[in-house]
Short mmCIF file of C-alpha atoms in Angstrom, two decimals:
data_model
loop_
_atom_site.label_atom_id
_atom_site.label_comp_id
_atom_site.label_asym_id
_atom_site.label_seq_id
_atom_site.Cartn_x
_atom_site.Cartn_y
_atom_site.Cartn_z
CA UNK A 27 103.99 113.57 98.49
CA UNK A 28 100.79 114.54 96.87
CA UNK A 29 99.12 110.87 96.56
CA UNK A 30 99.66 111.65 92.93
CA UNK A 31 102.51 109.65 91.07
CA UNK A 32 103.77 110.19 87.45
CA UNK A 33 106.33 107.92 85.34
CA UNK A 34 108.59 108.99 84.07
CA UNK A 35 109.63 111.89 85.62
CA UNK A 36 111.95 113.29 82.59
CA UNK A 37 111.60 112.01 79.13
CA UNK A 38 113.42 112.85 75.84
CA UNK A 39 111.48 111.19 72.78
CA UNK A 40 112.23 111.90 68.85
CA UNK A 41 109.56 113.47 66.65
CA UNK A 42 108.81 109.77 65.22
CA UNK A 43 108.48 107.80 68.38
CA UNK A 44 105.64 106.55 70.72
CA UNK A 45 106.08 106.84 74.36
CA UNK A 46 103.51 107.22 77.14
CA UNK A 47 102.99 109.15 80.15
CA UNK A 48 101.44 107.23 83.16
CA UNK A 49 99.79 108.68 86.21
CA UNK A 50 98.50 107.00 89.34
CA UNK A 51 96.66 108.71 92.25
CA UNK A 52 95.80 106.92 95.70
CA UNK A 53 93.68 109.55 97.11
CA UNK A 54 90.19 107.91 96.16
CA UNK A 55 89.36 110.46 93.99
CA UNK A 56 87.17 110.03 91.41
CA UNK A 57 88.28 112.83 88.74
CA UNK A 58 91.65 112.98 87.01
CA UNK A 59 93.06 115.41 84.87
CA UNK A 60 95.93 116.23 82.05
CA UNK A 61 97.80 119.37 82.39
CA UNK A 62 100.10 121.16 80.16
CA UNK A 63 102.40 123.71 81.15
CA UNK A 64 104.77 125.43 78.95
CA UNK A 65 107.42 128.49 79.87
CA UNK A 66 105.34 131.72 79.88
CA UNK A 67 101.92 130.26 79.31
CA UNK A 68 99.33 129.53 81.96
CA UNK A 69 98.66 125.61 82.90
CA UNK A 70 96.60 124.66 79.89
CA UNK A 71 94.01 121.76 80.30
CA UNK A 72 94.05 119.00 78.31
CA UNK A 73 91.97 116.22 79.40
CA UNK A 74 89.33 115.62 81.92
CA UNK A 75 88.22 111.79 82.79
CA UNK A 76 85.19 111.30 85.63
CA UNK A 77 84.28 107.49 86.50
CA UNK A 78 87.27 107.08 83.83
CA UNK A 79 84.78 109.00 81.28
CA UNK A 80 86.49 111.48 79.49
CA UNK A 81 84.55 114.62 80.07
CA UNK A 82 86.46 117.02 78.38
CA UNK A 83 88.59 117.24 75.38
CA UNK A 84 90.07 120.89 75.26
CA UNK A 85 90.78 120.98 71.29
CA UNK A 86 94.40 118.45 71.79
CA UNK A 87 95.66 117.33 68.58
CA UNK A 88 95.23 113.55 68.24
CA UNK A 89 98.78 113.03 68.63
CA UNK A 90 97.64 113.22 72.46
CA UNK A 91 95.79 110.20 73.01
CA UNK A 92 94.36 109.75 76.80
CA UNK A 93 93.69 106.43 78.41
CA UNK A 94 91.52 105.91 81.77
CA UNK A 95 91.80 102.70 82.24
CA UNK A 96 90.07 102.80 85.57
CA UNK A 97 89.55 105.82 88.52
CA UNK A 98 92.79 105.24 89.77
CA UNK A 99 95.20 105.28 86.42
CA UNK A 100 95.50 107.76 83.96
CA UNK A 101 97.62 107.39 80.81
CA UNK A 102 98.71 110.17 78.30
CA UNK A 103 99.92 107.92 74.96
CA UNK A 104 102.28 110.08 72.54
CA UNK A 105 103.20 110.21 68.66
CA UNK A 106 104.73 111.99 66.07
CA UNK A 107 105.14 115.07 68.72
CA UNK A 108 107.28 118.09 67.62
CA UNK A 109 109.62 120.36 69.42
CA UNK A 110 106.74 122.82 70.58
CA UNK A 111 104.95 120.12 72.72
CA UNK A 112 107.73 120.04 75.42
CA UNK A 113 106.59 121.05 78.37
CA UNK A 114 105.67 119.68 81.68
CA UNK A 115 103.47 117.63 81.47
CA UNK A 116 101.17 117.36 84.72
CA UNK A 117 98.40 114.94 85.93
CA UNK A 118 96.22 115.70 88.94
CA UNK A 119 93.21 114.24 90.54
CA UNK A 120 90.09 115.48 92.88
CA UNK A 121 87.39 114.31 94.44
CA UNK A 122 84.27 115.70 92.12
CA UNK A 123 81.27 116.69 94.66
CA UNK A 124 83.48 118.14 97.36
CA UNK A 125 83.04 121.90 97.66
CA UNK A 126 85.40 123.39 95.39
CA UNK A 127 87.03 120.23 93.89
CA UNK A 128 90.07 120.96 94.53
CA UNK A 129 93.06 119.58 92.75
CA UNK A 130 96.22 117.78 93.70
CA UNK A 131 98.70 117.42 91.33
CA UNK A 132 101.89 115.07 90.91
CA UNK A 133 105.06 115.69 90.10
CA UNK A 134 104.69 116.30 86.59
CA UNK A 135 106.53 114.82 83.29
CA UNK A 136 109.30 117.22 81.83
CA UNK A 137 108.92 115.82 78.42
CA UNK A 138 111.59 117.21 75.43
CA UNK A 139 110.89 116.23 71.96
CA UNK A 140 113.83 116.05 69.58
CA UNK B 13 86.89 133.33 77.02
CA UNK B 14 87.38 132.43 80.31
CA UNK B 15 90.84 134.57 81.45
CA UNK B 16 92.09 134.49 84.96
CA UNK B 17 94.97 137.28 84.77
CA UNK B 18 97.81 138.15 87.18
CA UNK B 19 100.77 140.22 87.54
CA UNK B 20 103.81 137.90 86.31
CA UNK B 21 105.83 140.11 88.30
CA UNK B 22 108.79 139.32 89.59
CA UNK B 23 107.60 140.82 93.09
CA UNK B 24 109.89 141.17 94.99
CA UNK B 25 109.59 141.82 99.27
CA UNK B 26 111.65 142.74 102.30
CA UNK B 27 111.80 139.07 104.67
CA UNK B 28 109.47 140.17 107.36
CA UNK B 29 107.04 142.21 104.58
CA UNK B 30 103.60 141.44 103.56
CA UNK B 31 103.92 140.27 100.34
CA UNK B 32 100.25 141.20 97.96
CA UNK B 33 99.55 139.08 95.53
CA UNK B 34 96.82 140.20 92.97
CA UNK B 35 94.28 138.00 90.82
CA UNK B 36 91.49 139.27 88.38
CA UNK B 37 88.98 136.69 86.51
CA UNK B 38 86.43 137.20 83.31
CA UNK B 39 83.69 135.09 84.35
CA UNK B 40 81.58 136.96 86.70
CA UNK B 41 79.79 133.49 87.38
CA UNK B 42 82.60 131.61 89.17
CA UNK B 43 82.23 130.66 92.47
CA UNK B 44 85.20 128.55 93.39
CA UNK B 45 88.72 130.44 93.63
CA UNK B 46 92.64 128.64 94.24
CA UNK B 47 95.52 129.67 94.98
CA UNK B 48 98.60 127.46 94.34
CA UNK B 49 102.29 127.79 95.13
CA UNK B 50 104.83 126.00 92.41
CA UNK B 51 108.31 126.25 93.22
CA UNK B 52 110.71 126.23 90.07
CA UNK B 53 110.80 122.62 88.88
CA UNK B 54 108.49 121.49 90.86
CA UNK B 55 104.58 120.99 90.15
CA UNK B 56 102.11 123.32 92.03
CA UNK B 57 100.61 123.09 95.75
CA UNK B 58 97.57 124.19 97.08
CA UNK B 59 97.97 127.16 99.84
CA UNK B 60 94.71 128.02 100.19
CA UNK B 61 90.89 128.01 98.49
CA UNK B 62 88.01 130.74 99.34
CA UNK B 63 84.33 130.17 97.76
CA UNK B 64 82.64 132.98 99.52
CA UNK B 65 83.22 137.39 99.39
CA UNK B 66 85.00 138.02 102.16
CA UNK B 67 88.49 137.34 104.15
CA UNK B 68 89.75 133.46 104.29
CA UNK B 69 92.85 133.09 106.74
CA UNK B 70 95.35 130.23 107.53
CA UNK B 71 98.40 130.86 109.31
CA UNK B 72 100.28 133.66 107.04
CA UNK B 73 98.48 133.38 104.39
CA UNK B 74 95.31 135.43 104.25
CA UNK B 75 93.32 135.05 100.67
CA UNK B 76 90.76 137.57 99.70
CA UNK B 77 87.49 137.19 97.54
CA UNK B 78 85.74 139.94 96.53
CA UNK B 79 82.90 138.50 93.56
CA UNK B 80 81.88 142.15 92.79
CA UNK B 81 85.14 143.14 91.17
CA UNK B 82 85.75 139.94 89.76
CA UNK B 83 89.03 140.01 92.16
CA UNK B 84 90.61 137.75 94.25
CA UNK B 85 94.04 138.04 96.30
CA UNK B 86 96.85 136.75 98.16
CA UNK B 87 98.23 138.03 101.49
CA UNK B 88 101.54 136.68 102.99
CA UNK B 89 102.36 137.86 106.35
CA UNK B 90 105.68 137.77 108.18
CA UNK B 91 107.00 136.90 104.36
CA UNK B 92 110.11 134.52 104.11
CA UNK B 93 112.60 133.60 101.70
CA UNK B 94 111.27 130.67 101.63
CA UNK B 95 108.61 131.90 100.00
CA UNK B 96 110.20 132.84 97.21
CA UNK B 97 108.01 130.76 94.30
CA UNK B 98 105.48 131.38 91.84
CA UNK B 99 101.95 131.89 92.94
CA UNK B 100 98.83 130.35 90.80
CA UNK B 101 95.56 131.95 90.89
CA UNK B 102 93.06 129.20 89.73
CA UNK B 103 89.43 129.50 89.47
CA UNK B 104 86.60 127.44 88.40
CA UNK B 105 84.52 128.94 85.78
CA UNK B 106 80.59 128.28 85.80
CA UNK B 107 79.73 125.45 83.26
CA UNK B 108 83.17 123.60 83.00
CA UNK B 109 82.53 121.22 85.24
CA UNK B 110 84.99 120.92 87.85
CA UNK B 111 88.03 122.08 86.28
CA UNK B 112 90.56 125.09 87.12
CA UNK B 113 91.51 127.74 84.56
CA UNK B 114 94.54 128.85 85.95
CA UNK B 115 96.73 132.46 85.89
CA UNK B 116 100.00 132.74 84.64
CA UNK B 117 101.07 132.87 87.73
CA UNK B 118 103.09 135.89 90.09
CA UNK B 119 107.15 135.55 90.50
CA UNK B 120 107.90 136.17 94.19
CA UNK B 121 111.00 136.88 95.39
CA UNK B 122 111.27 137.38 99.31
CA UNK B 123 114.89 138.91 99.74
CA UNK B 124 117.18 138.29 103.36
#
């Protein structure tokens, strides 16, 4: 147990649906992150929110839409996905300031578009 | 680009070995360096972090920095089947803030 919690844990969603992933961390951390990892590719950032202030955006199509609704929640809101965004999908959090920010992660999303 | 590159491997060790896991980063200007375990289906751990050249070590696990040759590494002592995962090298690249670029990762397989 990580302090990090994602819902759901497996999700299978058509090419026309809307679903969203939602993360919660109870570390006290004020960073949180979106992660995607895919079979033979490195973990690939997505999103960064500080103070729930999206920092980063690392060139995600829009049908990614993030939602930091405050330093404890992160959402990841999904649409009109196709079959090459499945992946795990993982959220993780830190503590920005500490040396080295280092970054716990939860137990990811395995998300499967159809 | 910012590349943090690694052996996928599989690597594969006697139980008992050292196990060497190897890590190798563009950004000459990166100061903070991770190493992660992720077992398969499962989401990665941290086993260690080093920020400064030199030797880091915490119980088997011995991480090497060495900022000069852009090079950072993994030592597992006394290596079990256990683990038997894949190992993350992250780093944190000058100017992005506070977040990791992360390695492909290194298969290891620690055989009975």
């Amino acid at each position: 147990e990580t302090g990090v919690t994602q819902t759901p844990r497996h999700l299978v969603m058509g090419m026309t649906n809307k679903k969203s992933l939602k993360c919660e961390q109870h570390l006290g951390h004020n960073a949180m992150y979106w992660y995607k990892q895919s079979a033979k590719k490195p973990l690939e950032l997505m999103f960064v929110y500080n103070f729930k202030e999206q920092t980063e955006n690392n060139s995600v199509p829009s049908r990614f839409s993030p939602e930091c609704p405050n330093s404890s929640h992160l959402f990841l809101h999904l649409h009109t996905l196709q079959p090459e965004d499945s992946a795990l999908y993982l959220c993780a959090s830190s503590q920005d300031g500490g040396e080295g920010n280092t970054i716990y992660f939860g137990e990811g999303s395995w998300l499967t578009v159809v | 680009q910012k590349e943090v590159e690694q052996n996928s491997g599989p690597l594969s060790v006697p139980e008992g070995a050292i196990a060497s896991l190897n890590c190798t980063y563009s950004d000459r200007g990166s100061q903070s360096f991770f190493w992660y375990r992720q077992y398969s289906g499962k989401s990665p751990e941290l086993i260690m972090s080093i920020y400064s050249n030199g030797d880091k070590e915490d119980g088997r696990f011995t991480a090497q920095l060495n900022k000069a040759s852009q090079y950072v590494s993994l030592l597992i002592r006394d290596s079990q089947p256990s683990d038997s995962a894949t190992y993350l090298c992250a780093v944190i690249p000058p100017g992005s803030g506070y977040a990791l670029n992360f390695g492909k990762g290194t298969s290891l397989l620690v055989t009975p």
